[in-house]
PDB file of C-alpha atoms in Angstrom:
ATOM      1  CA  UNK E   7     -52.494 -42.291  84.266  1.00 86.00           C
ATOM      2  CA  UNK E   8     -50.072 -44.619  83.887  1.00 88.00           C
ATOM      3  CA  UNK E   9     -50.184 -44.890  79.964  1.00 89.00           C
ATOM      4  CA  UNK E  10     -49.615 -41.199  80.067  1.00 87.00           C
ATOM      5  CA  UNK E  11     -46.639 -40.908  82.049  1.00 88.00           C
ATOM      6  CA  UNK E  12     -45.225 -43.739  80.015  1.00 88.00           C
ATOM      7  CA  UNK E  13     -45.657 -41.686  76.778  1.00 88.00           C
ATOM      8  CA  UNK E  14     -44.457 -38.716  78.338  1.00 87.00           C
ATOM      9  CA  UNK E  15     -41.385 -40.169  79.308  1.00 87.00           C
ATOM     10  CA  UNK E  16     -40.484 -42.050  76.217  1.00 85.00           C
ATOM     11  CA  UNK E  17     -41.687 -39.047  73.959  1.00 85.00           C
ATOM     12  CA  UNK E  18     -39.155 -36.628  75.328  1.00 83.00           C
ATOM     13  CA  UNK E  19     -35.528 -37.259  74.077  1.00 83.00           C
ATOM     14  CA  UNK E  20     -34.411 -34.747  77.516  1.00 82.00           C
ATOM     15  CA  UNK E  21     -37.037 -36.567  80.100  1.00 84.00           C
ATOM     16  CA  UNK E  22     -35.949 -40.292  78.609  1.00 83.00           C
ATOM     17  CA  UNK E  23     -32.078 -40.181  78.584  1.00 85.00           C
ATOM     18  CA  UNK E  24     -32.543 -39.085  82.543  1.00 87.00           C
ATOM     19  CA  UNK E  25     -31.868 -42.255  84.577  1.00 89.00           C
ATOM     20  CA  UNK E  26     -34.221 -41.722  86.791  1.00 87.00           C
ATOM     21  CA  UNK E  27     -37.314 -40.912  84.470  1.00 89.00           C
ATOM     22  CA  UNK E  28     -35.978 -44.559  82.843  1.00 91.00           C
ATOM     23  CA  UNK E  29     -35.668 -46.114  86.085  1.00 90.00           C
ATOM     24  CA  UNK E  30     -39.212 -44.805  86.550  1.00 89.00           C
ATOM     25  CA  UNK E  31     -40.809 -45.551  83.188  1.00 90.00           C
ATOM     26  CA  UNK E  32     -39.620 -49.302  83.718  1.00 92.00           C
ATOM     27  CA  UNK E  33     -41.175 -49.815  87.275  1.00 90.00           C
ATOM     28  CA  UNK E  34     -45.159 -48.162  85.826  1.00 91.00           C
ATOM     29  CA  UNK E  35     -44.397 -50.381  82.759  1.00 93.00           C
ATOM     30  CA  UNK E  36     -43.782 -53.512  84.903  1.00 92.00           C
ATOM     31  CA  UNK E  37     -46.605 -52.314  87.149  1.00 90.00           C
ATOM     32  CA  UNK E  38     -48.677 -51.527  83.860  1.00 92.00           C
ATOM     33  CA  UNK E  39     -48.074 -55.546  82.897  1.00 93.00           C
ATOM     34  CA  UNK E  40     -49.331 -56.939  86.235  1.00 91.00           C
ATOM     35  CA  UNK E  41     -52.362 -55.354  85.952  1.00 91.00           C
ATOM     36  CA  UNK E  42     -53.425 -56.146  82.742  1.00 92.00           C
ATOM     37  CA  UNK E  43     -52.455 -59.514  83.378  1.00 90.00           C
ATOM     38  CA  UNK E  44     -53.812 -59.689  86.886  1.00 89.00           C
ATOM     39  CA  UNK E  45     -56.914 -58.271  85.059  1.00 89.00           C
ATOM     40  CA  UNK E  46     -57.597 -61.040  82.912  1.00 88.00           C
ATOM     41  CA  UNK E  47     -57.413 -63.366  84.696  1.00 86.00           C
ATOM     42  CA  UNK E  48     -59.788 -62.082  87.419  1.00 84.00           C
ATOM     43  CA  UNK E  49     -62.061 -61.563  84.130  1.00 87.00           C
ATOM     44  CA  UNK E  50     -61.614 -65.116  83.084  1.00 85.00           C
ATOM     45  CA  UNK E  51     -62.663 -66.473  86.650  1.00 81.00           C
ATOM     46  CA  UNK E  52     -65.275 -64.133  86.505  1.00 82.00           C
ATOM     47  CA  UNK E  53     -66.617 -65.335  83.308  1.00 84.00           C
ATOM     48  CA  UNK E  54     -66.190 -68.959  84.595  1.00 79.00           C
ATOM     49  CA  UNK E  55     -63.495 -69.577  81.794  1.00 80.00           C
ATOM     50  CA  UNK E  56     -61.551 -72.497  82.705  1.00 77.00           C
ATOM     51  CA  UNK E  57     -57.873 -72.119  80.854  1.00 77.00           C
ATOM     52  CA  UNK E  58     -55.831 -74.560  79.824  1.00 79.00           C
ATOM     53  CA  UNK E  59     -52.985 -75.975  82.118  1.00 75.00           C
ATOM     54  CA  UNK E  60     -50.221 -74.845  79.643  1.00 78.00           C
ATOM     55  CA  UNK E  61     -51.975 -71.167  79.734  1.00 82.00           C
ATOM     56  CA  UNK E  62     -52.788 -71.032  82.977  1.00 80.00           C
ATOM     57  CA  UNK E  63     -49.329 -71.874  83.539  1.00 79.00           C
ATOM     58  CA  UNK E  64     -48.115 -68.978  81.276  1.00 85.00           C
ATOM     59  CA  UNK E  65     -50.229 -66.476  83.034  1.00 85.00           C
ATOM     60  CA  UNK E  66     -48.815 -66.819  86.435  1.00 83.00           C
ATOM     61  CA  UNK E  67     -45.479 -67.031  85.126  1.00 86.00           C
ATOM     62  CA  UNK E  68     -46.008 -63.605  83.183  1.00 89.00           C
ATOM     63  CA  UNK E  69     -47.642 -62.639  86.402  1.00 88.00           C
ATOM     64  CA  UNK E  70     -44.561 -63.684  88.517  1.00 85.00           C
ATOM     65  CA  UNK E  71     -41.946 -61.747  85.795  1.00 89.00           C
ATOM     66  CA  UNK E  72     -44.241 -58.699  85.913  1.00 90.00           C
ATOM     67  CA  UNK E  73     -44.451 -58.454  89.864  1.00 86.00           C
ATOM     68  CA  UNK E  74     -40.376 -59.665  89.961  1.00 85.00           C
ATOM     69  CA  UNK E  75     -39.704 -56.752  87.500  1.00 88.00           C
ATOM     70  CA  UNK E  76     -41.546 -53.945  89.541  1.00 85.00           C
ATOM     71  CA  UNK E  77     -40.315 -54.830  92.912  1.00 82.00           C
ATOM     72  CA  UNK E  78     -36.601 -55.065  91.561  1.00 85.00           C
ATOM     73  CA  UNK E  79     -37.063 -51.529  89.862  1.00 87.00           C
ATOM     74  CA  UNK E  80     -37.826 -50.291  92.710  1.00 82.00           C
ATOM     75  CA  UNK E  81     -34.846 -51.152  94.723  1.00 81.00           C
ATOM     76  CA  UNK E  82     -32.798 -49.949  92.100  1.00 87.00           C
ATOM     77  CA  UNK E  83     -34.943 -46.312  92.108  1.00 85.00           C
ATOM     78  CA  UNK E  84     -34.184 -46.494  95.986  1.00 82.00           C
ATOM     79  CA  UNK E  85     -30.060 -46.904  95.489  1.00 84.00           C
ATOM     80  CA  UNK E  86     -30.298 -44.298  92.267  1.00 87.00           C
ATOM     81  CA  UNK E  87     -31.840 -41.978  95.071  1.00 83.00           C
ATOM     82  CA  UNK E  88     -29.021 -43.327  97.314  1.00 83.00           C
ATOM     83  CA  UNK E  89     -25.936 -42.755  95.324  1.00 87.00           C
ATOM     84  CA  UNK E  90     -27.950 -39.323  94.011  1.00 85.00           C
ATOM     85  CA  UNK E  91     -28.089 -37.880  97.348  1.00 82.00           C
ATOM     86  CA  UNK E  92     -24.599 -38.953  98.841  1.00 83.00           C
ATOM     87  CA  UNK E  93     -22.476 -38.687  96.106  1.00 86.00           C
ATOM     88  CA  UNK E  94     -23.930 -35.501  93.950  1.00 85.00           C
ATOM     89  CA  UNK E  95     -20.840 -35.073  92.517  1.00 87.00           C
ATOM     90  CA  UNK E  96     -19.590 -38.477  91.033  1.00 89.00           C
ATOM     91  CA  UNK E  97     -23.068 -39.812  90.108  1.00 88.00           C
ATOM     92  CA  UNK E  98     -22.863 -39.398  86.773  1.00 88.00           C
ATOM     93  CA  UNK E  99     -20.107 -41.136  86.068  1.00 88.00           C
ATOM     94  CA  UNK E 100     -21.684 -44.128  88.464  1.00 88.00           C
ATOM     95  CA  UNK E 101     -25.223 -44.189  86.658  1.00 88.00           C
ATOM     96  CA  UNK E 102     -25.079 -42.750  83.200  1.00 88.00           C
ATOM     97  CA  UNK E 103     -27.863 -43.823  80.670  1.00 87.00           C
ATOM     98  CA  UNK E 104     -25.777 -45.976  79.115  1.00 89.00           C
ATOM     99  CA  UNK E 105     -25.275 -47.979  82.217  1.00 90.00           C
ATOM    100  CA  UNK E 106     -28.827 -47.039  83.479  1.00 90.00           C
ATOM    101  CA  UNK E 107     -30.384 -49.084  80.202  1.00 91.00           C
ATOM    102  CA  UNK E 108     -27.829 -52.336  80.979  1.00 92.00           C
ATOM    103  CA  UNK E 109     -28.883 -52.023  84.041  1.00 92.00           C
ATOM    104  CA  UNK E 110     -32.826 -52.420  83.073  1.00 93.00           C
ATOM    105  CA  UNK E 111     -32.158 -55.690  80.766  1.00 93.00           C
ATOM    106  CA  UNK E 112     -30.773 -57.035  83.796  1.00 93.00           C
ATOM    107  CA  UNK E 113     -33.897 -56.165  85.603  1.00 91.00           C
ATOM    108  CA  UNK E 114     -35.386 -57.991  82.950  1.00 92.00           C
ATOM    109  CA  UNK E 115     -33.279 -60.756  82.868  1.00 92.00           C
ATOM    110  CA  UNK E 116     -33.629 -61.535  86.697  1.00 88.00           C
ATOM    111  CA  UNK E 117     -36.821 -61.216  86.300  1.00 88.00           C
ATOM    112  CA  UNK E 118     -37.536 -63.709  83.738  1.00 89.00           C
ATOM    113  CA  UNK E 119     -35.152 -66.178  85.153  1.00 87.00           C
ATOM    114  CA  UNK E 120     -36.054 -65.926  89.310  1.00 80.00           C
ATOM    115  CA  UNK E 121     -39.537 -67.268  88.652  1.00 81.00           C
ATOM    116  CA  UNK E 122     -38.464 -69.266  85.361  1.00 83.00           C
ATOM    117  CA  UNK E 123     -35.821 -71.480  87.547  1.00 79.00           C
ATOM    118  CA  UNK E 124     -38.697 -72.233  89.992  1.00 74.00           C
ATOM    119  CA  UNK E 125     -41.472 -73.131  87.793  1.00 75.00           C
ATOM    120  CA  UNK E 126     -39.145 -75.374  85.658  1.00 77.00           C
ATOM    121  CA  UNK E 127     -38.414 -76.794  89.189  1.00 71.00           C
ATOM    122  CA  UNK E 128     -41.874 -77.402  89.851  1.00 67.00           C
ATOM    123  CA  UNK E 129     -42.657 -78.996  86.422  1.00 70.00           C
ATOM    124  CA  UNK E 130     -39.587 -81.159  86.875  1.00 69.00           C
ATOM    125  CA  UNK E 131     -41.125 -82.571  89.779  1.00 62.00           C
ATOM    126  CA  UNK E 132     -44.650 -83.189  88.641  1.00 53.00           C
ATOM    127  CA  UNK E 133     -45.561 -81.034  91.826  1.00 53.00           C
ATOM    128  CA  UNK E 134     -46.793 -77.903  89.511  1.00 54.00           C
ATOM    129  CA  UNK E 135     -50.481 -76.840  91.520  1.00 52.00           C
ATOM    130  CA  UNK E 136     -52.505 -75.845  88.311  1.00 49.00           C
ATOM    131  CA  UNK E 137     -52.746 -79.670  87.296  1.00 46.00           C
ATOM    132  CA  UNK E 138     -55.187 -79.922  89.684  1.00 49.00           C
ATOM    133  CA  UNK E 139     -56.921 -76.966  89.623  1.00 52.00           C
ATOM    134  CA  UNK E 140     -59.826 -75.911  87.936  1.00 57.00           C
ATOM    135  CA  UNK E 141     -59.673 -72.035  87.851  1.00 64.00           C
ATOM    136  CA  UNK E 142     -56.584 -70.560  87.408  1.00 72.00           C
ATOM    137  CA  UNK E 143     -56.886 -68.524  90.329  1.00 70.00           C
ATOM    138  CA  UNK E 144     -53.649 -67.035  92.236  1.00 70.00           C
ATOM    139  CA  UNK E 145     -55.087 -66.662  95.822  1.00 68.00           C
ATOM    140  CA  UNK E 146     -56.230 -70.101  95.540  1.00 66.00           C
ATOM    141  CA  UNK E 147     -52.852 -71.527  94.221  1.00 66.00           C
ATOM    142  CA  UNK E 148     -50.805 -69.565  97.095  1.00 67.00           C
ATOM    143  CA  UNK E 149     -53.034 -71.924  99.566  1.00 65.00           C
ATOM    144  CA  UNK E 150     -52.628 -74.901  97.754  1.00 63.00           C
ATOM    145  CA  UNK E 151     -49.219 -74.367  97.211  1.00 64.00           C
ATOM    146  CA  UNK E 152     -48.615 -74.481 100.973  1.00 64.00           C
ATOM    147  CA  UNK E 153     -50.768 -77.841 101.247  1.00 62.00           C
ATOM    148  CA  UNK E 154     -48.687 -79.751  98.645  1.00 61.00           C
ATOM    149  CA  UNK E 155     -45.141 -81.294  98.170  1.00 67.00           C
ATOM    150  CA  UNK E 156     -41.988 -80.491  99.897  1.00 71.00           C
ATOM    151  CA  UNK E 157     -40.506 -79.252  96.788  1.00 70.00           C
ATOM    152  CA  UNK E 158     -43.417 -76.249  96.129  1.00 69.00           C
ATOM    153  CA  UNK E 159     -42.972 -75.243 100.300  1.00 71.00           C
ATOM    154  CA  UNK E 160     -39.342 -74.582  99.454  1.00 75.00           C
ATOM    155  CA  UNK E 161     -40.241 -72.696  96.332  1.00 73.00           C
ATOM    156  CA  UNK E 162     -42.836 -70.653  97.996  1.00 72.00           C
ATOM    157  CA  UNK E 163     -40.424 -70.114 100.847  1.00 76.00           C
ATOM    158  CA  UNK E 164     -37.387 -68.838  98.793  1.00 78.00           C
ATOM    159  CA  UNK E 165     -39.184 -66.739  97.034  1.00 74.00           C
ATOM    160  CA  UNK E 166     -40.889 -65.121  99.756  1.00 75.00           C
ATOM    161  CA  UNK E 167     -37.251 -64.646 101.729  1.00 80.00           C
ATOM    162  CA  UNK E 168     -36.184 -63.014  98.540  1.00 78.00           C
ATOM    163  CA  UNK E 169     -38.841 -60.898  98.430  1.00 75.00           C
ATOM    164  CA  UNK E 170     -38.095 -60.105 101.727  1.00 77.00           C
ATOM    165  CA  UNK E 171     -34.855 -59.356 101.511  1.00 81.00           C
ATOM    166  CA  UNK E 172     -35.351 -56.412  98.269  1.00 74.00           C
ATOM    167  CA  UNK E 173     -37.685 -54.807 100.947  1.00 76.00           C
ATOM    168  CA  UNK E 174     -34.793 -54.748 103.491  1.00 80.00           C
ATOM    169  CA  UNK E 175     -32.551 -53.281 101.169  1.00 78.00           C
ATOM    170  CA  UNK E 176     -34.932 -50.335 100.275  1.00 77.00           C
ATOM    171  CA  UNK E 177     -35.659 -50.009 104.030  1.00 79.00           C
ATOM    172  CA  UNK E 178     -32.144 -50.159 104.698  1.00 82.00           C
ATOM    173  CA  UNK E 179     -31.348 -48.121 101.950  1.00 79.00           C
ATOM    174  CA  UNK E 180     -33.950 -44.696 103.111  1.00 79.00           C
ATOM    175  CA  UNK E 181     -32.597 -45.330 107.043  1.00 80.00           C
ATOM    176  CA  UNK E 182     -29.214 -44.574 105.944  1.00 82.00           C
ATOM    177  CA  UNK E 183     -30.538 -41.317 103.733  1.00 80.00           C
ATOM    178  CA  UNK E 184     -31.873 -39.979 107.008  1.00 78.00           C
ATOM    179  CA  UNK E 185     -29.361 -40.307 109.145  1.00 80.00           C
ATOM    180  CA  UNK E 186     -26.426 -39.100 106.995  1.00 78.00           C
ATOM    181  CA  UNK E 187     -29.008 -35.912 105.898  1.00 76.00           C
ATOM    182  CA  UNK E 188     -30.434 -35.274 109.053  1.00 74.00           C
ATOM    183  CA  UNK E 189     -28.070 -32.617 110.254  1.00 73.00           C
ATOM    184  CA  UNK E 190     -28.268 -31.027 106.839  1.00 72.00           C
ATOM    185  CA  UNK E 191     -31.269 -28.167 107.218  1.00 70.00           C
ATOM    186  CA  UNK E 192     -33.266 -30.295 104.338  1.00 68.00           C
ATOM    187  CA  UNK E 193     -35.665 -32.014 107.350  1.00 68.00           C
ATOM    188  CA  UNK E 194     -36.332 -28.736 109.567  1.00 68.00           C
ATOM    189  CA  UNK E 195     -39.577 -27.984 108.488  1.00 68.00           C
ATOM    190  CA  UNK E 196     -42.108 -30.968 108.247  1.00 66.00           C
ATOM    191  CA  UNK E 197     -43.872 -29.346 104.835  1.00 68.00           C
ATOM    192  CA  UNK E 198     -40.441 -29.166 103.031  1.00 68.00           C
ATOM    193  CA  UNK E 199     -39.809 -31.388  99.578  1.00 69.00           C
ATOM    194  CA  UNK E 200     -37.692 -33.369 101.571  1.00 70.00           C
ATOM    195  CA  UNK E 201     -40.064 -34.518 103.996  1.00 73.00           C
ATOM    196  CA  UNK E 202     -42.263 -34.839 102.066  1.00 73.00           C
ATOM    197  CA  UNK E 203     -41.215 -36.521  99.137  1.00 72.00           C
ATOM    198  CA  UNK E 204     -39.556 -39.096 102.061  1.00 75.00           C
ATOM    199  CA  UNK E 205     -43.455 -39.390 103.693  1.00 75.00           C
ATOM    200  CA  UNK E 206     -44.874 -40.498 100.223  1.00 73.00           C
ATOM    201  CA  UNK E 207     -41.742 -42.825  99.143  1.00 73.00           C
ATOM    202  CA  UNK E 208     -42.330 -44.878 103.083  1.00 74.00           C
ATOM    203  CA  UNK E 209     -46.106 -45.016 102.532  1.00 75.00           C
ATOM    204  CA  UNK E 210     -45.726 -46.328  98.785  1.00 73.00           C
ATOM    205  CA  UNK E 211     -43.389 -48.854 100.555  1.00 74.00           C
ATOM    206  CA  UNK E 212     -45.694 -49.309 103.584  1.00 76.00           C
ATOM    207  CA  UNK E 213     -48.300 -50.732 101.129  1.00 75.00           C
ATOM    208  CA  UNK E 214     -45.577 -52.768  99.183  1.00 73.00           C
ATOM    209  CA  UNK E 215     -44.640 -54.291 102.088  1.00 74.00           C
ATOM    210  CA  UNK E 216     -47.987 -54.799 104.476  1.00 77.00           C
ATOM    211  CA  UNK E 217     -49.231 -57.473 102.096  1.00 78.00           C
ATOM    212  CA  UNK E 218     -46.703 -59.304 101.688  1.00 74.00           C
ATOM    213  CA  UNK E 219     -46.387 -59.322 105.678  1.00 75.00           C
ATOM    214  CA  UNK E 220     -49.986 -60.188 106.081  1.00 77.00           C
ATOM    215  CA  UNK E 221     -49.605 -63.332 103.188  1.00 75.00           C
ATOM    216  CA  UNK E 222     -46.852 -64.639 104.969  1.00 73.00           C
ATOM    217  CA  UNK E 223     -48.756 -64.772 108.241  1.00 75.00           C
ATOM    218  CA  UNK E 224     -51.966 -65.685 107.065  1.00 73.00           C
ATOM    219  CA  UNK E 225     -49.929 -68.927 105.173  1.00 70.00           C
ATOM    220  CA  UNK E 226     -47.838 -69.824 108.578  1.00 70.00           C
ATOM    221  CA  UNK E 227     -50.985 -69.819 110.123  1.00 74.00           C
ATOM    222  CA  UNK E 228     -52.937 -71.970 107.412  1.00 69.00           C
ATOM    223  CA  UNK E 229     -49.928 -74.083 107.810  1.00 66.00           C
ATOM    224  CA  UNK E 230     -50.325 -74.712 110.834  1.00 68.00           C
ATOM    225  CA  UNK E 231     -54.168 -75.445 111.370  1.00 65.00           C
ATOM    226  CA  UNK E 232     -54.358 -72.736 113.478  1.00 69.00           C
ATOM    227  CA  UNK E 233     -57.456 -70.905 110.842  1.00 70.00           C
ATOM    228  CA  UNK E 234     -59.373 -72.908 108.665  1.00 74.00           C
ATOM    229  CA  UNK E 235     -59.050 -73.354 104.807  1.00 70.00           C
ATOM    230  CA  UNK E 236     -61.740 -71.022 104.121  1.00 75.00           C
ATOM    231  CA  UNK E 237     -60.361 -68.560 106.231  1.00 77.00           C
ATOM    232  CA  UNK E 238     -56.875 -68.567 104.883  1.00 73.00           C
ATOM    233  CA  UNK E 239     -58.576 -68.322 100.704  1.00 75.00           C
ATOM    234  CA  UNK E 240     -60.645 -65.210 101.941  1.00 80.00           C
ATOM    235  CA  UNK E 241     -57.622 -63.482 103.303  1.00 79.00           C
ATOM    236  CA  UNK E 242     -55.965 -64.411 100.447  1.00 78.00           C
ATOM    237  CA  UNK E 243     -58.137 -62.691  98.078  1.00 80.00           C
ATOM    238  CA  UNK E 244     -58.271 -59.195 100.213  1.00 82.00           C
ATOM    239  CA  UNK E 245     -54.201 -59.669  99.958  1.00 82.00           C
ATOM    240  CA  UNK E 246     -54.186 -60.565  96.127  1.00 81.00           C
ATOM    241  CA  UNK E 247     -57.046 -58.155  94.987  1.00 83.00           C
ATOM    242  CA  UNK E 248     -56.801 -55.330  96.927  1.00 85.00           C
ATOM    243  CA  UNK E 249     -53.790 -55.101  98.821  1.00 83.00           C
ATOM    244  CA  UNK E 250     -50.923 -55.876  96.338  1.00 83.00           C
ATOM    245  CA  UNK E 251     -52.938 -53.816  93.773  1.00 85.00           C
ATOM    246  CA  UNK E 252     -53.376 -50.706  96.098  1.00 83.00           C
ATOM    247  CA  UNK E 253     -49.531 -49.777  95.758  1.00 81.00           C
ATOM    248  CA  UNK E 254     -49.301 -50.095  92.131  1.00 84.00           C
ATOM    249  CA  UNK E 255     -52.205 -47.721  91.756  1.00 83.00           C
ATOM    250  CA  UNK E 256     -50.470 -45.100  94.467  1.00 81.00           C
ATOM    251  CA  UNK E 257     -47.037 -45.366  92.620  1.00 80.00           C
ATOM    252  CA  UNK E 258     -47.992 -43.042  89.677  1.00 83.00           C
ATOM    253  CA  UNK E 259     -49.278 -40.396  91.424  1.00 80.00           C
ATOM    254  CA  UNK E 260     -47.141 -40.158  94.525  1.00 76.00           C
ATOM    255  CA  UNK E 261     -43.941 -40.958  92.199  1.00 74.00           C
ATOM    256  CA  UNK E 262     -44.454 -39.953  88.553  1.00 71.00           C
ATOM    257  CA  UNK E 263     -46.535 -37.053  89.188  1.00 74.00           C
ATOM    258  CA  UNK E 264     -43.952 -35.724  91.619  1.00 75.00           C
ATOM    259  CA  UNK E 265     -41.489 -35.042  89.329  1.00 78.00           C
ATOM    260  CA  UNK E 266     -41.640 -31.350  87.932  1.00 78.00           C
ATOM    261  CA  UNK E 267     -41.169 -32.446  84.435  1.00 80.00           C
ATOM    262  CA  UNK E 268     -43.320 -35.083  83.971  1.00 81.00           C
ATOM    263  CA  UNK E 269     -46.389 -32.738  85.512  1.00 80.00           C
ATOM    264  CA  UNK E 270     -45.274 -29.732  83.259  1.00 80.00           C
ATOM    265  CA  UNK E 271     -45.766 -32.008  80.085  1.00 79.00           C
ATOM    266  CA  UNK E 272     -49.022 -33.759  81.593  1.00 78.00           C
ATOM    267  CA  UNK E 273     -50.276 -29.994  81.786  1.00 78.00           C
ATOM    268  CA  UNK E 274     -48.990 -29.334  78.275  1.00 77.00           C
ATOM    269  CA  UNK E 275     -50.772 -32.136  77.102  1.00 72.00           C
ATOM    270  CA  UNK E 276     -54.016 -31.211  78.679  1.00 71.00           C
ATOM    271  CA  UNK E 277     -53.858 -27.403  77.415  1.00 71.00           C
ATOM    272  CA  UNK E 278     -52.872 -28.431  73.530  1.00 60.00           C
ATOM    273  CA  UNK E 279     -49.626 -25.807  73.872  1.00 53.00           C
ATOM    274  CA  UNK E 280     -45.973 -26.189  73.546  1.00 54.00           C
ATOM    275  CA  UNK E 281     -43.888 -25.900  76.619  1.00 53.00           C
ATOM    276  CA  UNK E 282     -41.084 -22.659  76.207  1.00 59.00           C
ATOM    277  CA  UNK E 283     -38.487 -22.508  78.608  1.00 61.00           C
ATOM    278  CA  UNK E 284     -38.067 -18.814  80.439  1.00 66.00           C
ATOM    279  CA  UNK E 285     -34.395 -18.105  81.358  1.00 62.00           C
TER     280      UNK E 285
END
């Protein structure tokens, strides 16, 4: 589905100069790269193909710019909502597409150079995990990562707190929404858009945000001795390969397929005919 929205939105001139059909096309494409990256290399371990250090290297980076680059999207698709709501009137003149596509090569850009900074970092200090590894495995390297030098703990710790920190700002971000609407008539009845368009958005976050809770404890708890190695790679993988997946997969249909436009041209699509506009 996610291929489809994508050539939806970038097929229409109307549906692509919106900022938040961009905004949107940017997070399934970032989302769309973690997969198929994700993918292969759970099909390489699979297969028992041993990569390289340089490409194993490469993968997790790609891995690191694709995940960076989905959860920073959607921050920015939670203050586009933000600015939408509260300030109707002068939004666009705040977000126009021309500022909407800078915005997305910064995406980019911060995404590329968050994880960039630390793996050059790592490989500075001769500390870099996949030296010593054997399959280029992610759930693996997360536990390893917390068994080796100072210099990868502080990496792995930054990034988490910045993680963290993107998921406080959407939090903050939808808390604020409901307040300031509250007394507005839009939240009276529990079946209204409103409601439930703000149900789906907190459950897509829900899942963004459960693994990354359970990762961090499971890894202050491997830290700590308190479970056992074993323990700590198996919870790992349930986190890595189901967990963090689960909320990509949920994001086209409870985002992309809620937007009127998008579903009209998905139905188009399906039935072969042109789409005419009835006054």
């Amino acid at each position: 589905i996610i291929p489809t929205i994508l050539f939806v939105i970038f097929s229409r001139f109307n549906i692509r100069q919106e900022t938040r059909y961009m905004l949107l096309g940017n997070a399934l494409l970032s989302d769309l790269s973690y997969l198929l990256f994700y993918t292969l290399s759970a099909a390489l371990n699979a297969a028992h193909l041993h990569l390289p250090k340089e490409a194993c290297v490469l993968l997790l980076f790609l891995l690191a710019v694709a995940y960076c680059g989905g959860l920073f999207t959607a921050a920015v698709i939670v203050l586009d909502t933000y600015i939408a709501v509260l300030f109707p009137l002068r939004y666009i003149a705040i977000l126009p597409p021309s500022r909407t596509k800078k915005i997305i090569v910064l995406l980019w850009m911060c995404s590329g150079a968050f994880p960039g900074i630390f793996f050059l970092v790592l490989w500075s200090t001769h500390s870099f995990v996949p030296c010593v590894l054997e399959t280029c495995s992610v759930p693996v390297i997360l536990i390893l990562t917390l068994n080796g030098t100072d210099a990868v703990k502080l990496c792995f710790w930054l990034s988490t707190t910045v993680i963290f920190l993107c998921l406080s700002v959407i939090f903050c971000c939808y808390a604020l929404l409901y307040f300031k609407t509250k007394h507005s008539g839009i939240w009276e009845s529990i079946c209204s858009r409103a409601s439930v368009t703000f149900l789906m958005h907190n459950t897509v976050l829900f899942f963004y945000f459960f693994p990354l809770l359970a990762l961090f404890v499971e890894s202050f708890l491997c830290v700590n001795v308190v479970i056992r190695l074993e323990t700590g790679i198996l919870v790992s993988l349930t986190v890595c390969n189901v967990l963090m997946i689960l909320p990509k997969v949920l994001f086209p249909f409870l985002y992309g397929l809620r937007y009127r436009e998008i579903s009209a041209s998905l139905k188009c699509i399906v039935r072969r005919k042109q789409l005419h506009l009835v006054s």
